[in-house]
């Protein structure tokens, strides 16, 4: 399980082999350290004891400090990590041969395949009640499939020579995907199209929390434990402080973990558009705390949901770690890389 510390005045301490969470109103919760996978702070108004951090390190519990919008600004992990130096050496060498391009292409294909799959799934579900909308969604899915064909036709090269081509095709797919998603969202959300950091509309704000607070730390952990450098990616260009490989590997998981969950919450009216936003808050958040709790709980459930991929049935979070290890095997030239993709 994950412990979310999201309230002003909350305290994380230690009681023997347990984490102790004290809330401002006096409520106390104790959680056995063996049951905790990660601890995520999303408020600047929290306090934590050194003893609690020591317990987290001892039990290999990842501790994430994130801004309220979701972006992690610090991650505490044990210094002892698995993986070999050889994997990291090959990761850097691959940047200048065809392996960097092949991996980048696979990451984009995984993302697009999941976008197409999700659109077709939504089309199938809506066909009995709205045939016209279903056809629009099918059409969007097929258009994304066509882009995958074009990407597969790109000859191998060094990633620096092909990155822009891949990014342009990925952007073309994203436009089709988000235009289609917009068709099924409640009009009250006033979704303007996909926006990343700084988005003030409720749907983008929810997506950003999902990607940054839930998916990012999980992929970071998988990449680190696989012995890879989180900052040395291929699809995303190098930039100081930019964890490019984590962003690369996130691409093929965004749709099936975050998009699908949040779309389900708003289209089933679990999260009501009229109740998503807050007018003002001490920390500048735009989503109300109940919405954030519902989001985090639902996204955690999705991470724990078993799915079938590549002949293996496992929770999606386990497959994130499998994909990181699969990346290592590809870099060591021991196996091909198959992008994560779920059918519809």
CSV table of C-alpha atoms in Angstrom, one decimal:
chain,number,residue,atom,x,y,z
A,1,UNK,CA,0.0,0.0,0.0
A,2,UNK,CA,0.9,3.7,-0.4
A,3,UNK,CA,0.7,6.2,2.4
A,4,UNK,CA,-0.4,9.6,1.1
A,5,UNK,CA,0.3,12.7,3.3
A,6,UNK,CA,-1.9,15.4,1.8
A,7,UNK,CA,-3.2,17.5,4.7
A,8,UNK,CA,-1.7,20.6,6.2
A,9,UNK,CA,-0.4,19.8,9.7
A,10,UNK,CA,-0.1,16.0,9.2
A,11,UNK,CA,2.8,14.2,10.8
A,12,UNK,CA,4.6,10.9,9.9
A,13,UNK,CA,6.4,9.2,12.8
A,14,UNK,CA,7.5,5.8,13.9
A,15,UNK,CA,6.3,3.4,16.5
A,16,UNK,CA,8.6,0.4,16.6
A,17,UNK,CA,8.1,-1.4,13.3
A,18,UNK,CA,5.1,0.7,12.2
A,19,UNK,CA,4.6,4.1,10.6
A,20,UNK,CA,2.5,6.4,12.6
A,21,UNK,CA,0.4,9.0,10.9
A,22,UNK,CA,-1.1,11.8,13.0
A,23,UNK,CA,-3.6,14.2,11.4
A,24,UNK,CA,-4.2,17.8,12.5
A,25,UNK,CA,-7.6,16.9,14.0
A,26,UNK,CA,-6.0,14.3,16.3
A,27,UNK,CA,-6.8,11.1,14.3
A,28,UNK,CA,-4.0,8.5,14.4
A,29,UNK,CA,-3.2,5.6,12.0
A,30,UNK,CA,-0.6,2.9,12.4
A,31,UNK,CA,0.7,0.9,9.4
A,32,UNK,CA,3.1,-2.1,9.6
A,33,UNK,CA,6.2,-1.1,7.6
A,34,UNK,CA,6.2,-4.5,5.7
A,35,UNK,CA,2.8,-3.5,4.2
A,36,UNK,CA,4.0,-0.1,2.8
A,37,UNK,CA,5.4,0.2,-0.8
A,38,UNK,CA,5.8,4.0,-0.8
A,39,UNK,CA,5.1,7.2,1.1
A,40,UNK,CA,4.0,10.2,-0.9
A,41,UNK,CA,4.0,13.8,0.5
A,42,UNK,CA,1.8,16.2,-1.5
A,43,UNK,CA,1.6,19.0,1.0
A,44,UNK,CA,4.3,21.4,2.1
A,45,UNK,CA,2.7,21.5,5.6
A,46,UNK,CA,3.7,18.0,6.7
A,47,UNK,CA,6.4,17.0,9.3
A,48,UNK,CA,8.3,13.7,9.4
A,49,UNK,CA,10.7,12.2,11.9
A,50,UNK,CA,14.1,11.0,11.0
A,51,UNK,CA,13.3,7.7,12.7
A,52,UNK,CA,10.3,7.2,10.2
A,53,UNK,CA,12.6,7.9,7.3
A,54,UNK,CA,15.1,5.4,8.7
A,55,UNK,CA,12.3,2.8,8.9
A,56,UNK,CA,11.4,3.5,5.3
A,57,UNK,CA,15.0,3.0,4.1
A,58,UNK,CA,15.3,-0.2,6.1
A,59,UNK,CA,12.2,-1.6,4.5
A,60,UNK,CA,13.0,-0.4,1.0
A,61,UNK,CA,10.0,2.0,1.0
A,62,UNK,CA,10.3,4.8,-1.5
A,63,UNK,CA,9.5,8.3,-0.1
A,64,UNK,CA,8.3,10.9,-2.6
A,65,UNK,CA,8.0,14.6,-1.9
A,66,UNK,CA,5.7,16.2,-4.5
A,67,UNK,CA,4.2,19.6,-5.2
A,68,UNK,CA,0.4,19.7,-4.7
A,69,UNK,CA,0.0,19.6,-8.5
A,70,UNK,CA,1.7,16.3,-8.5
A,71,UNK,CA,5.3,16.9,-9.7
A,72,UNK,CA,7.8,15.1,-7.5
A,73,UNK,CA,10.7,17.4,-6.5
A,74,UNK,CA,12.6,14.8,-4.4
A,75,UNK,CA,12.6,11.0,-4.1
A,76,UNK,CA,14.3,9.2,-1.2
A,77,UNK,CA,15.5,5.7,-1.9
A,78,UNK,CA,17.9,3.3,-0.3
A,79,UNK,CA,21.5,3.7,-1.6
A,80,UNK,CA,21.7,-0.1,-2.1
A,81,UNK,CA,20.1,-0.7,-5.5
A,82,UNK,CA,20.0,-3.8,-7.6
A,83,UNK,CA,21.3,-4.0,-11.2
A,84,UNK,CA,24.7,-4.1,-12.6
A,85,UNK,CA,27.2,-1.5,-13.8
A,86,UNK,CA,27.2,-3.3,-17.2
A,87,UNK,CA,23.6,-2.4,-17.8
A,88,UNK,CA,24.3,1.3,-17.2
A,89,UNK,CA,27.4,1.3,-19.4
A,90,UNK,CA,25.3,-0.2,-22.3
A,91,UNK,CA,22.6,2.3,-21.7
A,92,UNK,CA,25.0,5.2,-22.5
A,93,UNK,CA,26.6,3.3,-25.4
A,94,UNK,CA,23.1,2.7,-26.9
A,95,UNK,CA,22.5,6.4,-27.4
A,96,UNK,CA,25.0,6.4,-30.3
A,97,UNK,CA,23.9,3.2,-32.1
A,98,UNK,CA,20.6,1.8,-33.4
A,99,UNK,CA,19.5,0.5,-30.0
A,100,UNK,CA,18.6,4.0,-28.8
A,101,UNK,CA,16.3,4.6,-31.8
A,102,UNK,CA,14.7,1.1,-31.6
A,103,UNK,CA,13.8,1.6,-27.9
A,104,UNK,CA,12.4,5.1,-28.6
A,105,UNK,CA,10.4,3.8,-31.4
A,106,UNK,CA,9.0,1.0,-29.2
A,107,UNK,CA,8.1,3.4,-26.5
A,108,UNK,CA,6.1,5.5,-29.0
A,109,UNK,CA,4.4,2.5,-30.5
A,110,UNK,CA,3.4,1.2,-27.1
A,111,UNK,CA,1.8,4.6,-26.3
A,112,UNK,CA,0.0,4.8,-29.6
A,113,UNK,CA,-1.2,1.2,-29.5
A,114,UNK,CA,-2.7,1.8,-26.0
A,115,UNK,CA,-4.3,5.0,-27.3
A,116,UNK,CA,-5.9,3.2,-30.2
A,117,UNK,CA,-7.0,0.3,-28.0
A,118,UNK,CA,-8.6,2.7,-25.5
A,119,UNK,CA,-10.5,4.5,-28.2
A,120,UNK,CA,-11.8,1.3,-29.7
A,121,UNK,CA,-12.8,0.0,-26.2
A,122,UNK,CA,-14.8,3.2,-25.6
A,123,UNK,CA,-16.4,2.8,-29.0
A,124,UNK,CA,-17.5,-0.7,-28.3
A,125,UNK,CA,-19.0,0.3,-25.0
A,126,UNK,CA,-21.0,3.2,-26.6
A,127,UNK,CA,-22.1,1.4,-29.7
A,128,UNK,CA,-25.5,0.2,-28.3
A,129,UNK,CA,-26.4,3.7,-27.1
A,130,UNK,CA,-24.7,6.1,-29.5
A,131,UNK,CA,-23.7,4.6,-32.8
A,132,UNK,CA,-22.5,7.9,-34.2
A,133,UNK,CA,-20.2,8.6,-31.4
A,134,UNK,CA,-18.9,5.0,-31.5
A,135,UNK,CA,-18.0,5.4,-35.1
A,136,UNK,CA,-16.1,8.6,-34.4
A,137,UNK,CA,-14.1,6.8,-31.7
A,138,UNK,CA,-13.5,3.8,-33.9
A,139,UNK,CA,-12.3,6.2,-36.6
A,140,UNK,CA,-9.9,7.8,-34.2
A,141,UNK,CA,-8.5,4.5,-33.2
A,142,UNK,CA,-7.9,3.4,-36.8
A,143,UNK,CA,-6.2,6.7,-37.5
A,144,UNK,CA,-3.8,6.1,-34.6
A,145,UNK,CA,-3.2,2.6,-36.0
A,146,UNK,CA,-2.1,4.2,-39.3
A,147,UNK,CA,0.5,6.3,-37.5
A,148,UNK,CA,1.9,3.1,-35.9
A,149,UNK,CA,2.4,1.7,-39.4
A,150,UNK,CA,4.3,4.8,-40.5
A,151,UNK,CA,6.5,4.6,-37.4
A,152,UNK,CA,7.3,1.0,-38.1
A,153,UNK,CA,8.4,1.9,-41.6
A,154,UNK,CA,11.1,4.4,-40.3
A,155,UNK,CA,14.5,2.8,-40.9
A,156,UNK,CA,16.8,2.4,-37.9
A,157,UNK,CA,19.3,5.2,-37.3
A,158,UNK,CA,20.8,7.1,-34.4
A,159,UNK,CA,18.2,8.6,-32.1
A,160,UNK,CA,19.4,12.2,-32.6
A,161,UNK,CA,18.7,11.9,-36.3
A,162,UNK,CA,15.2,10.5,-35.8
A,163,UNK,CA,13.9,12.0,-32.6
A,164,UNK,CA,12.0,14.8,-34.2
A,165,UNK,CA,10.4,12.5,-36.7
A,166,UNK,CA,9.2,10.2,-33.9
A,167,UNK,CA,8.0,13.2,-31.8
A,168,UNK,CA,6.1,14.6,-34.7
A,169,UNK,CA,4.3,11.3,-35.3
A,170,UNK,CA,3.6,10.9,-31.6
A,171,UNK,CA,2.1,14.4,-31.5
A,172,UNK,CA,-0.1,13.6,-34.5
A,173,UNK,CA,-1.4,10.6,-32.7
A,174,UNK,CA,-1.9,12.6,-29.5
A,175,UNK,CA,-4.0,15.2,-31.4
A,176,UNK,CA,-6.3,12.5,-32.7
A,177,UNK,CA,-6.5,10.7,-29.3
A,178,UNK,CA,-7.3,13.8,-27.2
A,179,UNK,CA,-9.8,15.2,-29.8
A,180,UNK,CA,-11.6,11.9,-29.6
A,181,UNK,CA,-11.5,11.8,-25.8
A,182,UNK,CA,-13.0,15.3,-25.7
A,183,UNK,CA,-16.1,13.9,-27.4
A,184,UNK,CA,-17.0,11.7,-24.4
A,185,UNK,CA,-16.2,14.0,-21.5
A,186,UNK,CA,-18.9,16.0,-19.7
A,187,UNK,CA,-19.1,19.4,-21.3
A,188,UNK,CA,-19.0,21.0,-17.9
A,189,UNK,CA,-15.3,20.0,-17.6
A,190,UNK,CA,-14.5,22.4,-20.5
A,191,UNK,CA,-11.5,20.3,-21.5
A,192,UNK,CA,-9.4,22.5,-23.8
A,193,UNK,CA,-7.2,19.7,-25.1
A,194,UNK,CA,-4.2,18.2,-23.4
A,195,UNK,CA,-2.1,20.6,-21.3
A,196,UNK,CA,0.8,19.6,-19.0
A,197,UNK,CA,2.3,21.6,-16.2
A,198,UNK,CA,0.3,24.6,-14.9
A,199,UNK,CA,-3.0,23.4,-16.3
A,200,UNK,CA,-5.9,25.0,-14.5
A,201,UNK,CA,-8.8,23.0,-16.0
A,202,UNK,CA,-10.1,20.1,-13.9
A,203,UNK,CA,-9.5,17.2,-16.3
A,204,UNK,CA,-5.9,18.2,-17.1
A,205,UNK,CA,-5.2,18.8,-13.5
A,206,UNK,CA,-6.4,15.3,-12.6
A,207,UNK,CA,-4.3,13.8,-15.4
A,208,UNK,CA,-1.3,15.6,-14.2
A,209,UNK,CA,-1.7,14.3,-10.7
A,210,UNK,CA,-2.1,10.8,-12.0
A,211,UNK,CA,1.0,10.9,-14.2
A,212,UNK,CA,3.2,12.7,-11.7
A,213,UNK,CA,2.1,11.5,-8.3
A,214,UNK,CA,1.3,7.9,-9.1
A,215,UNK,CA,2.9,6.8,-12.3
A,216,UNK,CA,6.2,8.7,-12.2
A,217,UNK,CA,7.4,7.4,-8.8
A,218,UNK,CA,6.5,3.8,-9.8
A,219,UNK,CA,8.5,4.0,-13.1
A,220,UNK,CA,11.4,5.8,-11.3
A,221,UNK,CA,11.6,3.0,-8.8
A,222,UNK,CA,11.5,0.3,-11.6
A,223,UNK,CA,14.2,2.1,-13.6
A,224,UNK,CA,16.4,2.5,-10.6
A,225,UNK,CA,16.0,-1.0,-9.3
A,226,UNK,CA,16.8,-2.3,-12.8
A,227,UNK,CA,20.2,-0.6,-12.5
A,228,UNK,CA,19.5,2.1,-15.2
A,229,UNK,CA,20.2,5.8,-15.1
A,230,UNK,CA,16.8,7.6,-14.8
A,231,UNK,CA,18.2,10.7,-16.7
A,232,UNK,CA,19.7,8.9,-19.8
A,233,UNK,CA,16.8,8.4,-22.1
A,234,UNK,CA,16.3,8.2,-25.8
A,235,UNK,CA,12.9,9.6,-26.9
A,236,UNK,CA,13.1,12.5,-24.6
A,237,UNK,CA,16.1,14.7,-25.2
A,238,UNK,CA,18.8,15.3,-22.6
A,239,UNK,CA,18.3,18.3,-20.4
A,240,UNK,CA,19.7,19.0,-16.9
A,241,UNK,CA,17.4,17.7,-14.3
A,242,UNK,CA,15.1,15.9,-16.8
A,243,UNK,CA,14.6,12.2,-16.0
A,244,UNK,CA,14.4,11.3,-19.7
A,245,UNK,CA,14.4,7.5,-19.3
A,246,UNK,CA,11.6,7.6,-16.7
A,247,UNK,CA,9.6,9.8,-19.1
A,248,UNK,CA,10.3,7.4,-22.0
A,249,UNK,CA,9.1,4.3,-20.1
A,250,UNK,CA,6.0,6.1,-18.7
A,251,UNK,CA,4.7,6.6,-22.3
A,252,UNK,CA,3.3,3.1,-22.7
A,253,UNK,CA,1.6,3.1,-19.3
A,254,UNK,CA,-0.1,6.5,-19.2
A,255,UNK,CA,-3.3,5.4,-21.1
A,256,UNK,CA,-4.0,2.1,-19.3
A,257,UNK,CA,-3.3,3.4,-15.8
A,258,UNK,CA,-4.2,7.1,-15.7
A,259,UNK,CA,-6.3,8.0,-18.7
A,260,UNK,CA,-8.6,5.0,-18.4
A,261,UNK,CA,-9.1,5.4,-14.7
A,262,UNK,CA,-9.9,9.1,-14.8
A,263,UNK,CA,-12.1,8.9,-17.8
A,264,UNK,CA,-14.1,6.2,-16.0
A,265,UNK,CA,-14.4,8.3,-12.9
A,266,UNK,CA,-15.8,11.4,-14.7
A,267,UNK,CA,-18.0,9.6,-17.3
A,268,UNK,CA,-19.6,7.4,-14.6
A,269,UNK,CA,-20.1,10.6,-12.5
A,270,UNK,CA,-18.1,9.2,-9.5
A,271,UNK,CA,-16.2,12.5,-9.7
A,272,UNK,CA,-18.7,15.3,-10.5
A,273,UNK,CA,-17.5,18.2,-12.6
A,274,UNK,CA,-19.2,20.7,-10.4
A,275,UNK,CA,-17.4,19.3,-7.3
A,276,UNK,CA,-13.8,19.0,-8.7
A,277,UNK,CA,-12.4,22.5,-8.1
A,278,UNK,CA,-11.8,24.6,-5.0
A,279,UNK,CA,-11.8,28.4,-5.2
A,280,UNK,CA,-8.7,29.0,-3.2
A,281,UNK,CA,-6.4,27.2,-0.8
A,282,UNK,CA,-3.3,27.9,1.3
A,283,UNK,CA,-1.1,25.9,-1.1
A,284,UNK,CA,-2.7,27.0,-4.3
A,285,UNK,CA,-4.3,23.7,-5.3
A,286,UNK,CA,-7.2,23.7,-7.7
A,287,UNK,CA,-8.6,20.2,-6.9
A,288,UNK,CA,-10.5,19.7,-3.7
A,289,UNK,CA,-9.2,17.2,-1.3
A,290,UNK,CA,-12.0,14.7,-1.7
A,291,UNK,CA,-11.4,14.6,-5.5
A,292,UNK,CA,-7.7,14.0,-4.9
A,293,UNK,CA,-8.4,11.2,-2.4
A,294,UNK,CA,-10.8,9.5,-4.9
A,295,UNK,CA,-8.2,9.8,-7.6
A,296,UNK,CA,-5.3,8.4,-5.7
A,297,UNK,CA,-7.4,5.5,-4.3
A,298,UNK,CA,-8.7,4.6,-7.8
A,299,UNK,CA,-5.3,4.9,-9.4
A,300,UNK,CA,-3.8,2.7,-6.8
A,301,UNK,CA,-6.5,0.1,-7.4
A,302,UNK,CA,-5.7,0.3,-11.1
A,303,UNK,CA,-2.0,-0.3,-10.4
A,304,UNK,CA,-2.9,-3.4,-8.4
A,305,UNK,CA,-5.3,-4.7,-11.1
A,306,UNK,CA,-4.0,-7.9,-12.8
A,307,UNK,CA,-3.9,-7.8,-16.6
A,308,UNK,CA,-2.6,-10.2,-19.2
A,309,UNK,CA,0.5,-9.1,-21.2
A,310,UNK,CA,3.0,-11.1,-23.1
A,311,UNK,CA,1.8,-14.4,-21.7
A,312,UNK,CA,2.0,-13.2,-18.1
A,313,UNK,CA,-0.9,-12.3,-15.8
A,314,UNK,CA,0.2,-9.8,-13.2
A,315,UNK,CA,-0.8,-6.5,-11.5
A,316,UNK,CA,0.1,-3.6,-13.8
A,317,UNK,CA,2.6,-2.2,-11.3
A,318,UNK,CA,4.6,-5.5,-11.6
A,319,UNK,CA,4.6,-5.1,-15.4
A,320,UNK,CA,6.2,-1.7,-15.0
A,321,UNK,CA,9.1,-3.4,-13.3
A,322,UNK,CA,9.1,-6.2,-15.9
A,323,UNK,CA,9.4,-3.5,-18.7
A,324,UNK,CA,12.4,-1.9,-16.9
A,325,UNK,CA,14.1,-5.3,-16.7
A,326,UNK,CA,13.2,-6.0,-20.3
A,327,UNK,CA,14.9,-2.7,-21.3
A,328,UNK,CA,18.1,-4.0,-19.6
A,329,UNK,CA,17.9,-7.3,-21.5
A,330,UNK,CA,17.5,-5.4,-24.8
A,331,UNK,CA,20.5,-3.1,-24.0
A,332,UNK,CA,22.6,-6.2,-23.2
A,333,UNK,CA,21.5,-7.6,-26.6
A,334,UNK,CA,19.9,-10.6,-24.8
A,335,UNK,CA,16.3,-10.2,-26.0
A,336,UNK,CA,14.0,-8.0,-28.1
A,337,UNK,CA,11.9,-5.3,-26.4
A,338,UNK,CA,8.2,-5.7,-26.6
A,339,UNK,CA,6.2,-2.5,-25.6
A,340,UNK,CA,3.5,-2.8,-23.0
A,341,UNK,CA,0.1,-2.9,-24.7
A,342,UNK,CA,-3.3,-4.1,-23.7
A,343,UNK,CA,-6.0,-5.2,-26.2
A,344,UNK,CA,-9.6,-4.0,-26.3
